[in-house]
């Protein structure tokens, strides 16, 4: 089959990509990250009111909160296969539908159990979004901009978290309490869940306005459409690029869906690069970042802050993560992925070690560590930890997961890695309370160990991908 634009004067071979257009399309895809962050954080303002309304035990309430993470693992696992079969855009729409259904179902839940079900549904949307956004952005971006555009995913996540904090705060300010009725006699906590419907609708509508991934189009042999997308967003020799993409896709079956069998390899039956992606995802979570976000108010009260001060500190932590993500966007295509990961892991190690020592040596009175003069040290270490994470492992992991796999296995390998990330998130989030009960020094000591292992992992196994074309990935 002849490639579109094979003639010497072909319009499709003209180098006419427009930066603003590419940024706009990447930003639209990154809205998945906004929903991802918003959905996972909106529960924070509602959880106490939900407990009062339904009266479940602590275990059931905790499961209703954490079950979204299991849903995310399921959504991530299947998103890759769906993206290879039906396209990246259709998976975006599917994710938006799951977000919308979850928002409506959670807002009008009758019992804690159907609330948990709707939270699981929302988690499926989160998982699908966590796969499709980095894959699509990597496949639509020029190599020299891919890191910065890929970092938009993490920026959208942290902005989504911040937005959910603001919405929760505004709603509670209007009603006086998350348990109080607000508009139309509906409790405030229900409005918190319902607010997710707005960005879900926006994401679903906007995703229908952007082009399909050129790599997917080549896999489906829609070469004219692929050439047009490449010309408008990537540039270069379009005919040569299509041939390169087609060459990297050889070995697929006629449907263009390699499936899990394409991930087979020599490392315990799996391709080594897939293990690198999985471990990259696991280390991102096992250094404890979500403990800072999910349990930050509890942590700050342990340091000695009042509940009101603790909530303010949580907002400050969220803003810090936004600012540091901007730093990562500025640096990722200049200094590279591996240096940022290495500096980030080393910085997290020092901060976590400081927190572990402070909490391990503090006297405990009535189950609460009394930090005294060491409180400010713990506060500084925790915020510096967020700085190191936000400049490195937060955005860079998503950038690398979107670009480190070859065209043939990208969607499936990213799905496996993202599913591992959500399972790791679930493990960290559910084990922190019992670990904290045993001693915060123990909890942060374990995260310190994982940060040290992350340093070793980056040095030995991470290969730099800065400036490389996706077709160069092996």
PDB file of N, CA and C in Angstrom, residues 352-449:
ATOM      1  N   UNK A 352      13.319  11.963  53.962  1.00  0.00           N
ATOM      2  CA  UNK A 352      12.644  10.876  54.671  1.00  0.00           C
ATOM      3  C   UNK A 352      13.476  10.373  55.845  1.00  0.00           C
ATOM      4  N   UNK A 353      14.793  10.311  55.652  1.00  0.00           N
ATOM      5  CA  UNK A 353      15.667   9.894  56.747  1.00  0.00           C
ATOM      6  C   UNK A 353      15.559  10.877  57.913  1.00  0.00           C
ATOM      7  N   UNK A 354      15.515  12.164  57.599  1.00  0.00           N
ATOM      8  CA  UNK A 354      15.360  13.181  58.646  1.00  0.00           C
ATOM      9  C   UNK A 354      14.052  12.991  59.403  1.00  0.00           C
ATOM     10  N   UNK A 355      12.956  12.777  58.672  1.00  0.00           N
ATOM     11  CA  UNK A 355      11.655  12.575  59.312  1.00  0.00           C
ATOM     12  C   UNK A 355      11.632  11.297  60.140  1.00  0.00           C
ATOM     13  N   UNK A 356      12.253  10.252  59.625  1.00  0.00           N
ATOM     14  CA  UNK A 356      12.293   8.987  60.357  1.00  0.00           C
ATOM     15  C   UNK A 356      13.027   9.151  61.683  1.00  0.00           C
ATOM     16  N   UNK A 357      14.150   9.843  61.661  1.00  0.00           N
ATOM     17  CA  UNK A 357      14.936  10.047  62.888  1.00  0.00           C
ATOM     18  C   UNK A 357      14.163  10.907  63.879  1.00  0.00           C
ATOM     19  N   UNK A 358      13.540  11.985  63.391  1.00  0.00           N
ATOM     20  CA  UNK A 358      12.784  12.883  64.271  1.00  0.00           C
ATOM     21  C   UNK A 358      11.652  12.140  64.966  1.00  0.00           C
ATOM     22  N   UNK A 359      10.877  11.387  64.198  1.00  0.00           N
ATOM     23  CA  UNK A 359       9.742  10.680  64.792  1.00  0.00           C
ATOM     24  C   UNK A 359      10.186   9.498  65.651  1.00  0.00           C
ATOM     25  N   UNK A 360      11.261   8.830  65.263  1.00  0.00           N
ATOM     26  CA  UNK A 360      11.720   7.670  66.028  1.00  0.00           C
ATOM     27  C   UNK A 360      12.268   8.068  67.395  1.00  0.00           C
ATOM     28  N   UNK A 361      12.817   9.274  67.500  1.00  0.00           N
ATOM     29  CA  UNK A 361      13.424   9.713  68.757  1.00  0.00           C
ATOM     30  C   UNK A 361      12.486  10.556  69.605  1.00  0.00           C
ATOM     31  N   UNK A 362      11.279  10.854  69.105  1.00  0.00           N
ATOM     32  CA  UNK A 362      10.341  11.690  69.856  1.00  0.00           C
ATOM     33  C   UNK A 362       9.588  10.847  70.885  1.00  0.00           C
ATOM     34  N   UNK A 363       9.398  11.370  72.094  1.00  0.00           N
ATOM     35  CA  UNK A 363       8.587  10.655  73.085  1.00  0.00           C
ATOM     36  C   UNK A 363       7.129  10.615  72.654  1.00  0.00           C
ATOM     37  N   UNK A 364       6.430   9.544  72.979  1.00  0.00           N
ATOM     38  CA  UNK A 364       5.034   9.368  72.593  1.00  0.00           C
ATOM     39  C   UNK A 364       4.160   9.460  73.837  1.00  0.00           C
ATOM     40  N   UNK A 365       3.184  10.373  73.804  1.00  0.00           N
ATOM     41  CA  UNK A 365       2.260  10.557  74.916  1.00  0.00           C
ATOM     42  C   UNK A 365       0.833  10.355  74.405  1.00  0.00           C
ATOM     43  N   UNK A 366       0.138   9.362  74.971  1.00  0.00           N
ATOM     44  CA  UNK A 366      -1.234   9.038  74.554  1.00  0.00           C
ATOM     45  C   UNK A 366      -1.309   8.767  73.053  1.00  0.00           C
ATOM     46  N   UNK A 367      -0.281   8.093  72.545  1.00  0.00           N
ATOM     47  CA  UNK A 367      -0.264   7.699  71.146  1.00  0.00           C
ATOM     48  C   UNK A 367       0.163   8.780  70.182  1.00  0.00           C
ATOM     49  N   UNK A 368       0.503   9.975  70.673  1.00  0.00           N
ATOM     50  CA  UNK A 368       0.903  11.084  69.809  1.00  0.00           C
ATOM     51  C   UNK A 368       2.348  11.462  70.072  1.00  0.00           C
ATOM     52  N   UNK A 369       3.206  11.483  69.038  1.00  0.00           N
ATOM     53  CA  UNK A 369       4.602  11.877  69.243  1.00  0.00           C
ATOM     54  C   UNK A 369       4.709  13.346  69.620  1.00  0.00           C
ATOM     55  N   UNK A 370       5.525  13.621  70.619  1.00  0.00           N
ATOM     56  CA  UNK A 370       5.748  14.991  71.064  1.00  0.00           C
ATOM     57  C   UNK A 370       7.088  15.468  70.510  1.00  0.00           C
ATOM     58  N   UNK A 371       7.029  16.241  69.438  1.00  0.00           N
ATOM     59  CA  UNK A 371       8.244  16.609  68.726  1.00  0.00           C
ATOM     60  C   UNK A 371       8.966  17.790  69.354  1.00  0.00           C
ATOM     61  N   UNK A 372       8.226  18.649  70.033  1.00  0.00           N
ATOM     62  CA  UNK A 372       8.861  19.787  70.665  1.00  0.00           C
ATOM     63  C   UNK A 372       9.618  20.646  69.662  1.00  0.00           C
ATOM     64  N   UNK A 373      10.883  20.950  69.979  1.00  0.00           N
ATOM     65  CA  UNK A 373      11.696  21.803  69.110  1.00  0.00           C
ATOM     66  C   UNK A 373      12.029  21.173  67.777  1.00  0.00           C
ATOM     67  N   UNK A 374      11.820  19.823  67.640  1.00  0.00           N
ATOM     68  CA  UNK A 374      12.099  19.159  66.366  1.00  0.00           C
ATOM     69  C   UNK A 374      10.946  19.277  65.381  1.00  0.00           C
ATOM     70  N   UNK A 375       9.807  19.833  65.832  1.00  0.00           N
ATOM     71  CA  UNK A 375       8.651  19.970  64.949  1.00  0.00           C
ATOM     72  C   UNK A 375       8.948  20.728  63.676  1.00  0.00           C
ATOM     73  N   UNK A 376       9.594  21.910  63.777  1.00  0.00           N
ATOM     74  CA  UNK A 376       9.921  22.641  62.542  1.00  0.00           C
ATOM     75  C   UNK A 376      10.842  21.867  61.609  1.00  0.00           C
ATOM     76  N   UNK A 377      11.718  21.041  62.174  1.00  0.00           N
ATOM     77  CA  UNK A 377      12.606  20.225  61.344  1.00  0.00           C
ATOM     78  C   UNK A 377      11.783  19.243  60.508  1.00  0.00           C
ATOM     79  N   UNK A 378      10.789  18.602  61.158  1.00  0.00           N
ATOM     80  CA  UNK A 378       9.921  17.660  60.442  1.00  0.00           C
ATOM     81  C   UNK A 378       9.116  18.384  59.374  1.00  0.00           C
ATOM     82  N   UNK A 379       8.653  19.580  59.705  1.00  0.00           N
ATOM     83  CA  UNK A 379       7.873  20.363  58.748  1.00  0.00           C
ATOM     84  C   UNK A 379       8.698  20.715  57.521  1.00  0.00           C
ATOM     85  N   UNK A 380       9.917  21.188  57.734  1.00  0.00           N
ATOM     86  CA  UNK A 380      10.801  21.554  56.621  1.00  0.00           C
ATOM     87  C   UNK A 380      11.152  20.330  55.785  1.00  0.00           C
ATOM     88  N   UNK A 381      11.460  19.223  56.461  1.00  0.00           N
ATOM     89  CA  UNK A 381      11.825  17.995  55.735  1.00  0.00           C
ATOM     90  C   UNK A 381      10.672  17.504  54.876  1.00  0.00           C
ATOM     91  N   UNK A 382       9.447  17.558  55.408  1.00  0.00           N
ATOM     92  CA  UNK A 382       8.289  17.084  54.652  1.00  0.00           C
ATOM     93  C   UNK A 382       8.041  17.952  53.425  1.00  0.00           C
ATOM     94  N   UNK A 383       8.161  19.265  53.567  1.00  0.00           N
ATOM     95  CA  UNK A 383       7.926  20.146  52.430  1.00  0.00           C
ATOM     96  C   UNK A 383       9.054  20.065  51.407  1.00  0.00           C
ATOM     97  N   UNK A 384      10.283  19.868  51.861  1.00  0.00           N
ATOM     98  CA  UNK A 384      11.384  19.655  50.920  1.00  0.00           C
ATOM     99  C   UNK A 384      11.204  18.336  50.181  1.00  0.00           C
ATOM    100  N   UNK A 385      10.667  17.349  50.872  1.00  0.00           N
ATOM    101  CA  UNK A 385      10.370  16.075  50.230  1.00  0.00           C
ATOM    102  C   UNK A 385       9.403  16.291  49.058  1.00  0.00           C
ATOM    103  N   UNK A 386       8.355  17.092  49.289  1.00  0.00           N
ATOM    104  CA  UNK A 386       7.394  17.396  48.226  1.00  0.00           C
ATOM    105  C   UNK A 386       8.076  18.125  47.075  1.00  0.00           C
ATOM    106  N   UNK A 387       9.014  19.015  47.402  1.00  0.00           N
ATOM    107  CA  UNK A 387       9.753  19.741  46.369  1.00  0.00           C
ATOM    108  C   UNK A 387      10.543  18.774  45.503  1.00  0.00           C
ATOM    109  N   UNK A 388      11.299  17.871  46.132  1.00  0.00           N
ATOM    110  CA  UNK A 388      12.098  16.909  45.366  1.00  0.00           C
ATOM    111  C   UNK A 388      11.206  15.989  44.528  1.00  0.00           C
ATOM    112  N   UNK A 389      10.071  15.559  45.094  1.00  0.00           N
ATOM    113  CA  UNK A 389       9.162  14.697  44.345  1.00  0.00           C
ATOM    114  C   UNK A 389       8.550  15.457  43.168  1.00  0.00           C
ATOM    115  N   UNK A 390       8.081  16.680  43.429  1.00  0.00           N
ATOM    116  CA  UNK A 390       7.418  17.453  42.395  1.00  0.00           C
ATOM    117  C   UNK A 390       8.322  17.831  41.243  1.00  0.00           C
ATOM    118  N   UNK A 391       9.629  17.971  41.510  1.00  0.00           N
ATOM    119  CA  UNK A 391      10.599  18.312  40.462  1.00  0.00           C
ATOM    120  C   UNK A 391      11.058  17.091  39.677  1.00  0.00           C
ATOM    121  N   UNK A 392      10.721  15.907  40.146  1.00  0.00           N
ATOM    122  CA  UNK A 392      11.323  14.730  39.535  1.00  0.00           C
ATOM    123  C   UNK A 392      10.337  13.578  39.373  1.00  0.00           C
ATOM    124  N   UNK A 393      10.155  12.785  40.402  1.00  0.00           N
ATOM    125  CA  UNK A 393       9.407  11.542  40.259  1.00  0.00           C
ATOM    126  C   UNK A 393       7.936  11.755  39.938  1.00  0.00           C
ATOM    127  N   UNK A 394       7.361  12.869  40.351  1.00  0.00           N
ATOM    128  CA  UNK A 394       5.967  13.125  40.014  1.00  0.00           C
ATOM    129  C   UNK A 394       5.742  13.198  38.515  1.00  0.00           C
ATOM    130  N   UNK A 395       6.322  14.191  37.828  1.00  0.00           N
ATOM    131  CA  UNK A 395       6.105  14.304  36.383  1.00  0.00           C
ATOM    132  C   UNK A 395       6.954  13.370  35.530  1.00  0.00           C
ATOM    133  N   UNK A 396       8.194  13.133  35.919  1.00  0.00           N
ATOM    134  CA  UNK A 396       9.116  12.402  35.038  1.00  0.00           C
ATOM    135  C   UNK A 396       8.703  10.952  34.854  1.00  0.00           C
ATOM    136  N   UNK A 397       8.148  10.335  35.885  1.00  0.00           N
ATOM    137  CA  UNK A 397       7.697   8.949  35.735  1.00  0.00           C
ATOM    138  C   UNK A 397       6.630   8.850  34.655  1.00  0.00           C
ATOM    139  N   UNK A 398       5.676   9.789  34.650  1.00  0.00           N
ATOM    140  CA  UNK A 398       4.636   9.749  33.619  1.00  0.00           C
ATOM    141  C   UNK A 398       5.211  10.031  32.239  1.00  0.00           C
ATOM    142  N   UNK A 399       6.179  10.933  32.156  1.00  0.00           N
ATOM    143  CA  UNK A 399       6.836  11.194  30.875  1.00  0.00           C
ATOM    144  C   UNK A 399       7.492   9.924  30.358  1.00  0.00           C
ATOM    145  N   UNK A 400       8.249   9.259  31.217  1.00  0.00           N
ATOM    146  CA  UNK A 400       8.990   8.068  30.788  1.00  0.00           C
ATOM    147  C   UNK A 400       8.059   6.910  30.445  1.00  0.00           C
ATOM    148  N   UNK A 401       6.998   6.733  31.220  1.00  0.00           N
ATOM    149  CA  UNK A 401       6.064   5.651  30.906  1.00  0.00           C
ATOM    150  C   UNK A 401       5.407   5.873  29.551  1.00  0.00           C
ATOM    151  N   UNK A 402       5.220   7.125  29.167  1.00  0.00           N
ATOM    152  CA  UNK A 402       4.619   7.405  27.871  1.00  0.00           C
ATOM    153  C   UNK A 402       5.560   7.214  26.705  1.00  0.00           C
ATOM    154  N   UNK A 403       6.883   7.237  26.957  1.00  0.00           N
ATOM    155  CA  UNK A 403       7.830   7.240  25.844  1.00  0.00           C
ATOM    156  C   UNK A 403       8.829   6.090  25.855  1.00  0.00           C
ATOM    157  N   UNK A 404       9.022   5.378  26.951  1.00  0.00           N
ATOM    158  CA  UNK A 404      10.128   4.428  27.060  1.00  0.00           C
ATOM    159  C   UNK A 404       9.876   3.104  26.339  1.00  0.00           C
ATOM    160  N   UNK A 405       8.618   2.794  26.047  1.00  0.00           N
ATOM    161  CA  UNK A 405       8.293   1.532  25.379  1.00  0.00           C
ATOM    162  C   UNK A 405       8.207   1.736  23.868  1.00  0.00           C
ATOM    163  N   UNK A 406       8.484   0.680  23.100  1.00  0.00           N
ATOM    164  CA  UNK A 406       8.400   0.823  21.651  1.00  0.00           C
ATOM    165  C   UNK A 406       6.944   0.880  21.198  1.00  0.00           C
ATOM    166  N   UNK A 407       6.739   1.260  19.954  1.00  0.00           N
ATOM    167  CA  UNK A 407       5.386   1.463  19.437  1.00  0.00           C
ATOM    168  C   UNK A 407       4.519   0.226  19.554  1.00  0.00           C
ATOM    169  N   UNK A 408       5.125  -0.930  19.412  1.00  0.00           N
ATOM    170  CA  UNK A 408       4.342  -2.158  19.390  1.00  0.00           C
ATOM    171  C   UNK A 408       3.711  -2.477  20.739  1.00  0.00           C
ATOM    172  N   UNK A 409       4.410  -2.169  21.825  1.00  0.00           N
ATOM    173  CA  UNK A 409       3.919  -2.583  23.145  1.00  0.00           C
ATOM    174  C   UNK A 409       3.527  -1.397  24.026  1.00  0.00           C
ATOM    175  N   UNK A 410       3.614  -0.159  23.522  1.00  0.00           N
ATOM    176  CA  UNK A 410       3.470   1.002  24.408  1.00  0.00           C
ATOM    177  C   UNK A 410       2.203   0.955  25.244  1.00  0.00           C
ATOM    178  N   UNK A 411       1.059   0.841  24.615  1.00  0.00           N
ATOM    179  CA  UNK A 411      -0.196   0.923  25.362  1.00  0.00           C
ATOM    180  C   UNK A 411      -0.316  -0.203  26.387  1.00  0.00           C
ATOM    181  N   UNK A 412       0.034  -1.432  25.993  1.00  0.00           N
ATOM    182  CA  UNK A 412      -0.088  -2.566  26.909  1.00  0.00           C
ATOM    183  C   UNK A 412       0.923  -2.474  28.042  1.00  0.00           C
ATOM    184  N   UNK A 413       2.173  -2.126  27.716  1.00  0.00           N
ATOM    185  CA  UNK A 413       3.198  -2.030  28.758  1.00  0.00           C
ATOM    186  C   UNK A 413       2.884  -0.906  29.731  1.00  0.00           C
ATOM    187  N   UNK A 414       2.394   0.219  29.212  1.00  0.00           N
ATOM    188  CA  UNK A 414       2.014   1.327  30.072  1.00  0.00           C
ATOM    189  C   UNK A 414       0.857   0.925  30.971  1.00  0.00           C
ATOM    190  N   UNK A 415      -0.065   0.139  30.440  1.00  0.00           N
ATOM    191  CA  UNK A 415      -1.197  -0.331  31.240  1.00  0.00           C
ATOM    192  C   UNK A 415      -0.726  -1.183  32.411  1.00  0.00           C
ATOM    193  N   UNK A 416       0.203  -2.090  32.143  1.00  0.00           N
ATOM    194  CA  UNK A 416       0.728  -2.953  33.204  1.00  0.00           C
ATOM    195  C   UNK A 416       1.453  -2.120  34.266  1.00  0.00           C
ATOM    196  N   UNK A 417       2.282  -1.176  33.819  1.00  0.00           N
ATOM    197  CA  UNK A 417       3.025  -0.333  34.752  1.00  0.00           C
ATOM    198  C   UNK A 417       2.088   0.545  35.576  1.00  0.00           C
ATOM    199  N   UNK A 418       1.066   1.112  34.934  1.00  0.00           N
ATOM    200  CA  UNK A 418       0.118   1.962  35.659  1.00  0.00           C
ATOM    201  C   UNK A 418      -0.700   1.150  36.651  1.00  0.00           C
ATOM    202  N   UNK A 419      -1.086  -0.071  36.260  1.00  0.00           N
ATOM    203  CA  UNK A 419      -1.815  -0.931  37.199  1.00  0.00           C
ATOM    204  C   UNK A 419      -0.956  -1.236  38.422  1.00  0.00           C
ATOM    205  N   UNK A 420       0.330  -1.486  38.188  1.00  0.00           N
ATOM    206  CA  UNK A 420       1.242  -1.724  39.310  1.00  0.00           C
ATOM    207  C   UNK A 420       1.346  -0.495  40.201  1.00  0.00           C
ATOM    208  N   UNK A 421       1.331   0.686  39.576  1.00  0.00           N
ATOM    209  CA  UNK A 421       1.403   1.924  40.349  1.00  0.00           C
ATOM    210  C   UNK A 421       0.188   2.089  41.254  1.00  0.00           C
ATOM    211  N   UNK A 422      -0.998   1.794  40.732  1.00  0.00           N
ATOM    212  CA  UNK A 422      -2.198   1.938  41.547  1.00  0.00           C
ATOM    213  C   UNK A 422      -2.258   0.903  42.659  1.00  0.00           C
ATOM    214  N   UNK A 423      -1.783  -0.304  42.384  1.00  0.00           N
ATOM    215  CA  UNK A 423      -1.725  -1.310  43.449  1.00  0.00           C
ATOM    216  C   UNK A 423      -0.733  -0.890  44.531  1.00  0.00           C
ATOM    217  N   UNK A 424       0.392  -0.323  44.114  1.00  0.00           N
ATOM    218  CA  UNK A 424       1.380   0.171  45.080  1.00  0.00           C
ATOM    219  C   UNK A 424       0.796   1.313  45.904  1.00  0.00           C
ATOM    220  N   UNK A 425       0.038   2.185  45.255  1.00  0.00           N
ATOM    221  CA  UNK A 425      -0.642   3.279  45.948  1.00  0.00           C
ATOM    222  C   UNK A 425      -1.592   2.720  47.002  1.00  0.00           C
ATOM    223  N   UNK A 426      -2.345   1.689  46.628  1.00  0.00           N
ATOM    224  CA  UNK A 426      -3.287   1.046  47.562  1.00  0.00           C
ATOM    225  C   UNK A 426      -2.552   0.457  48.759  1.00  0.00           C
ATOM    226  N   UNK A 427      -1.438  -0.222  48.491  1.00  0.00           N
ATOM    227  CA  UNK A 427      -0.663  -0.834  49.579  1.00  0.00           C
ATOM    228  C   UNK A 427      -0.142   0.226  50.542  1.00  0.00           C
ATOM    229  N   UNK A 428       0.444   1.287  50.010  1.00  0.00           N
ATOM    230  CA  UNK A 428       0.994   2.347  50.857  1.00  0.00           C
ATOM    231  C   UNK A 428      -0.106   3.038  51.655  1.00  0.00           C
ATOM    232  N   UNK A 429      -1.222   3.336  51.007  1.00  0.00           N
ATOM    233  CA  UNK A 429      -2.301   4.071  51.659  1.00  0.00           C
ATOM    234  C   UNK A 429      -2.962   3.261  52.771  1.00  0.00           C
ATOM    235  N   UNK A 430      -3.118   1.960  52.558  1.00  0.00           N
ATOM    236  CA  UNK A 430      -3.802   1.128  53.547  1.00  0.00           C
ATOM    237  C   UNK A 430      -2.877   0.647  54.657  1.00  0.00           C
ATOM    238  N   UNK A 431      -1.579   0.625  54.402  1.00  0.00           N
ATOM    239  CA  UNK A 431      -0.658   0.157  55.443  1.00  0.00           C
ATOM    240  C   UNK A 431      -0.139   1.285  56.328  1.00  0.00           C
ATOM    241  N   UNK A 432      -0.305   2.551  55.893  1.00  0.00           N
ATOM    242  CA  UNK A 432       0.218   3.643  56.710  1.00  0.00           C
ATOM    243  C   UNK A 432      -0.434   3.725  58.088  1.00  0.00           C
ATOM    244  N   UNK A 433      -1.785   3.617  58.214  1.00  0.00           N
ATOM    245  CA  UNK A 433      -2.367   3.718  59.560  1.00  0.00           C
ATOM    246  C   UNK A 433      -1.815   2.694  60.553  1.00  0.00           C
ATOM    247  N   UNK A 434      -1.741   1.388  60.208  1.00  0.00           N
ATOM    248  CA  UNK A 434      -1.150   0.464  61.179  1.00  0.00           C
ATOM    249  C   UNK A 434       0.338   0.711  61.411  1.00  0.00           C
ATOM    250  N   UNK A 435       1.058   1.118  60.368  1.00  0.00           N
ATOM    251  CA  UNK A 435       2.468   1.438  60.550  1.00  0.00           C
ATOM    252  C   UNK A 435       2.630   2.648  61.469  1.00  0.00           C
ATOM    253  N   UNK A 436       1.767   3.656  61.274  1.00  0.00           N
ATOM    254  CA  UNK A 436       1.832   4.842  62.121  1.00  0.00           C
ATOM    255  C   UNK A 436       1.511   4.500  63.566  1.00  0.00           C
ATOM    256  N   UNK A 437       0.579   3.551  63.746  1.00  0.00           N
ATOM    257  CA  UNK A 437       0.253   3.133  65.116  1.00  0.00           C
ATOM    258  C   UNK A 437       1.445   2.452  65.777  1.00  0.00           C
ATOM    259  N   UNK A 438       2.215   1.731  64.969  1.00  0.00           N
ATOM    260  CA  UNK A 438       3.417   1.085  65.503  1.00  0.00           C
ATOM    261  C   UNK A 438       4.536   2.084  65.728  1.00  0.00           C
ATOM    262  N   UNK A 439       4.442   3.237  65.065  1.00  0.00           N
ATOM    263  CA  UNK A 439       5.459   4.281  65.220  1.00  0.00           C
ATOM    264  C   UNK A 439       5.754   4.949  63.901  1.00  0.00           C
ATOM    265  N   UNK A 440       5.602   6.275  63.865  1.00  0.00           N
ATOM    266  CA  UNK A 440       5.873   6.993  62.626  1.00  0.00           C
ATOM    267  C   UNK A 440       7.329   6.854  62.198  1.00  0.00           C
ATOM    268  N   UNK A 441       8.205   6.644  63.165  1.00  0.00           N
ATOM    269  CA  UNK A 441       9.610   6.425  62.819  1.00  0.00           C
ATOM    270  C   UNK A 441       9.777   5.176  61.978  1.00  0.00           C
ATOM    271  N   UNK A 442       9.019   4.124  62.304  1.00  0.00           N
ATOM    272  CA  UNK A 442       9.064   2.895  61.515  1.00  0.00           C
ATOM    273  C   UNK A 442       8.530   3.133  60.109  1.00  0.00           C
ATOM    274  N   UNK A 443       7.382   3.822  60.020  1.00  0.00           N
ATOM    275  CA  UNK A 443       6.774   4.080  58.710  1.00  0.00           C
ATOM    276  C   UNK A 443       7.730   4.841  57.802  1.00  0.00           C
ATOM    277  N   UNK A 444       8.280   5.939  58.306  1.00  0.00           N
ATOM    278  CA  UNK A 444       9.167   6.744  57.471  1.00  0.00           C
ATOM    279  C   UNK A 444      10.520   6.074  57.264  1.00  0.00           C
ATOM    280  N   UNK A 445      10.891   5.188  58.171  1.00  0.00           N
ATOM    281  CA  UNK A 445      12.104   4.407  57.965  1.00  0.00           C
ATOM    282  C   UNK A 445      11.980   3.488  56.762  1.00  0.00           C
ATOM    283  N   UNK A 446      10.799   2.872  56.588  1.00  0.00           N
ATOM    284  CA  UNK A 446      10.569   2.008  55.429  1.00  0.00           C
ATOM    285  C   UNK A 446      10.588   2.819  54.135  1.00  0.00           C
ATOM    286  N   UNK A 447       9.956   3.991  54.161  1.00  0.00           N
ATOM    287  CA  UNK A 447       9.957   4.825  52.954  1.00  0.00           C
ATOM    288  C   UNK A 447      11.377   5.301  52.629  1.00  0.00           C
ATOM    289  N   UNK A 448      12.174   5.531  53.669  1.00  0.00           N
ATOM    290  CA  UNK A 448      13.577   5.917  53.465  1.00  0.00           C
ATOM    291  C   UNK A 448      14.341   4.811  52.746  1.00  0.00           C
ATOM    292  N   UNK A 449      14.098   3.572  53.153  1.00  0.00           N
ATOM    293  CA  UNK A 449      14.756   2.432  52.514  1.00  0.00           C
ATOM    294  C   UNK A 449      14.395   2.356  51.038  1.00  0.00           C
TER     295      UNK A 449
END
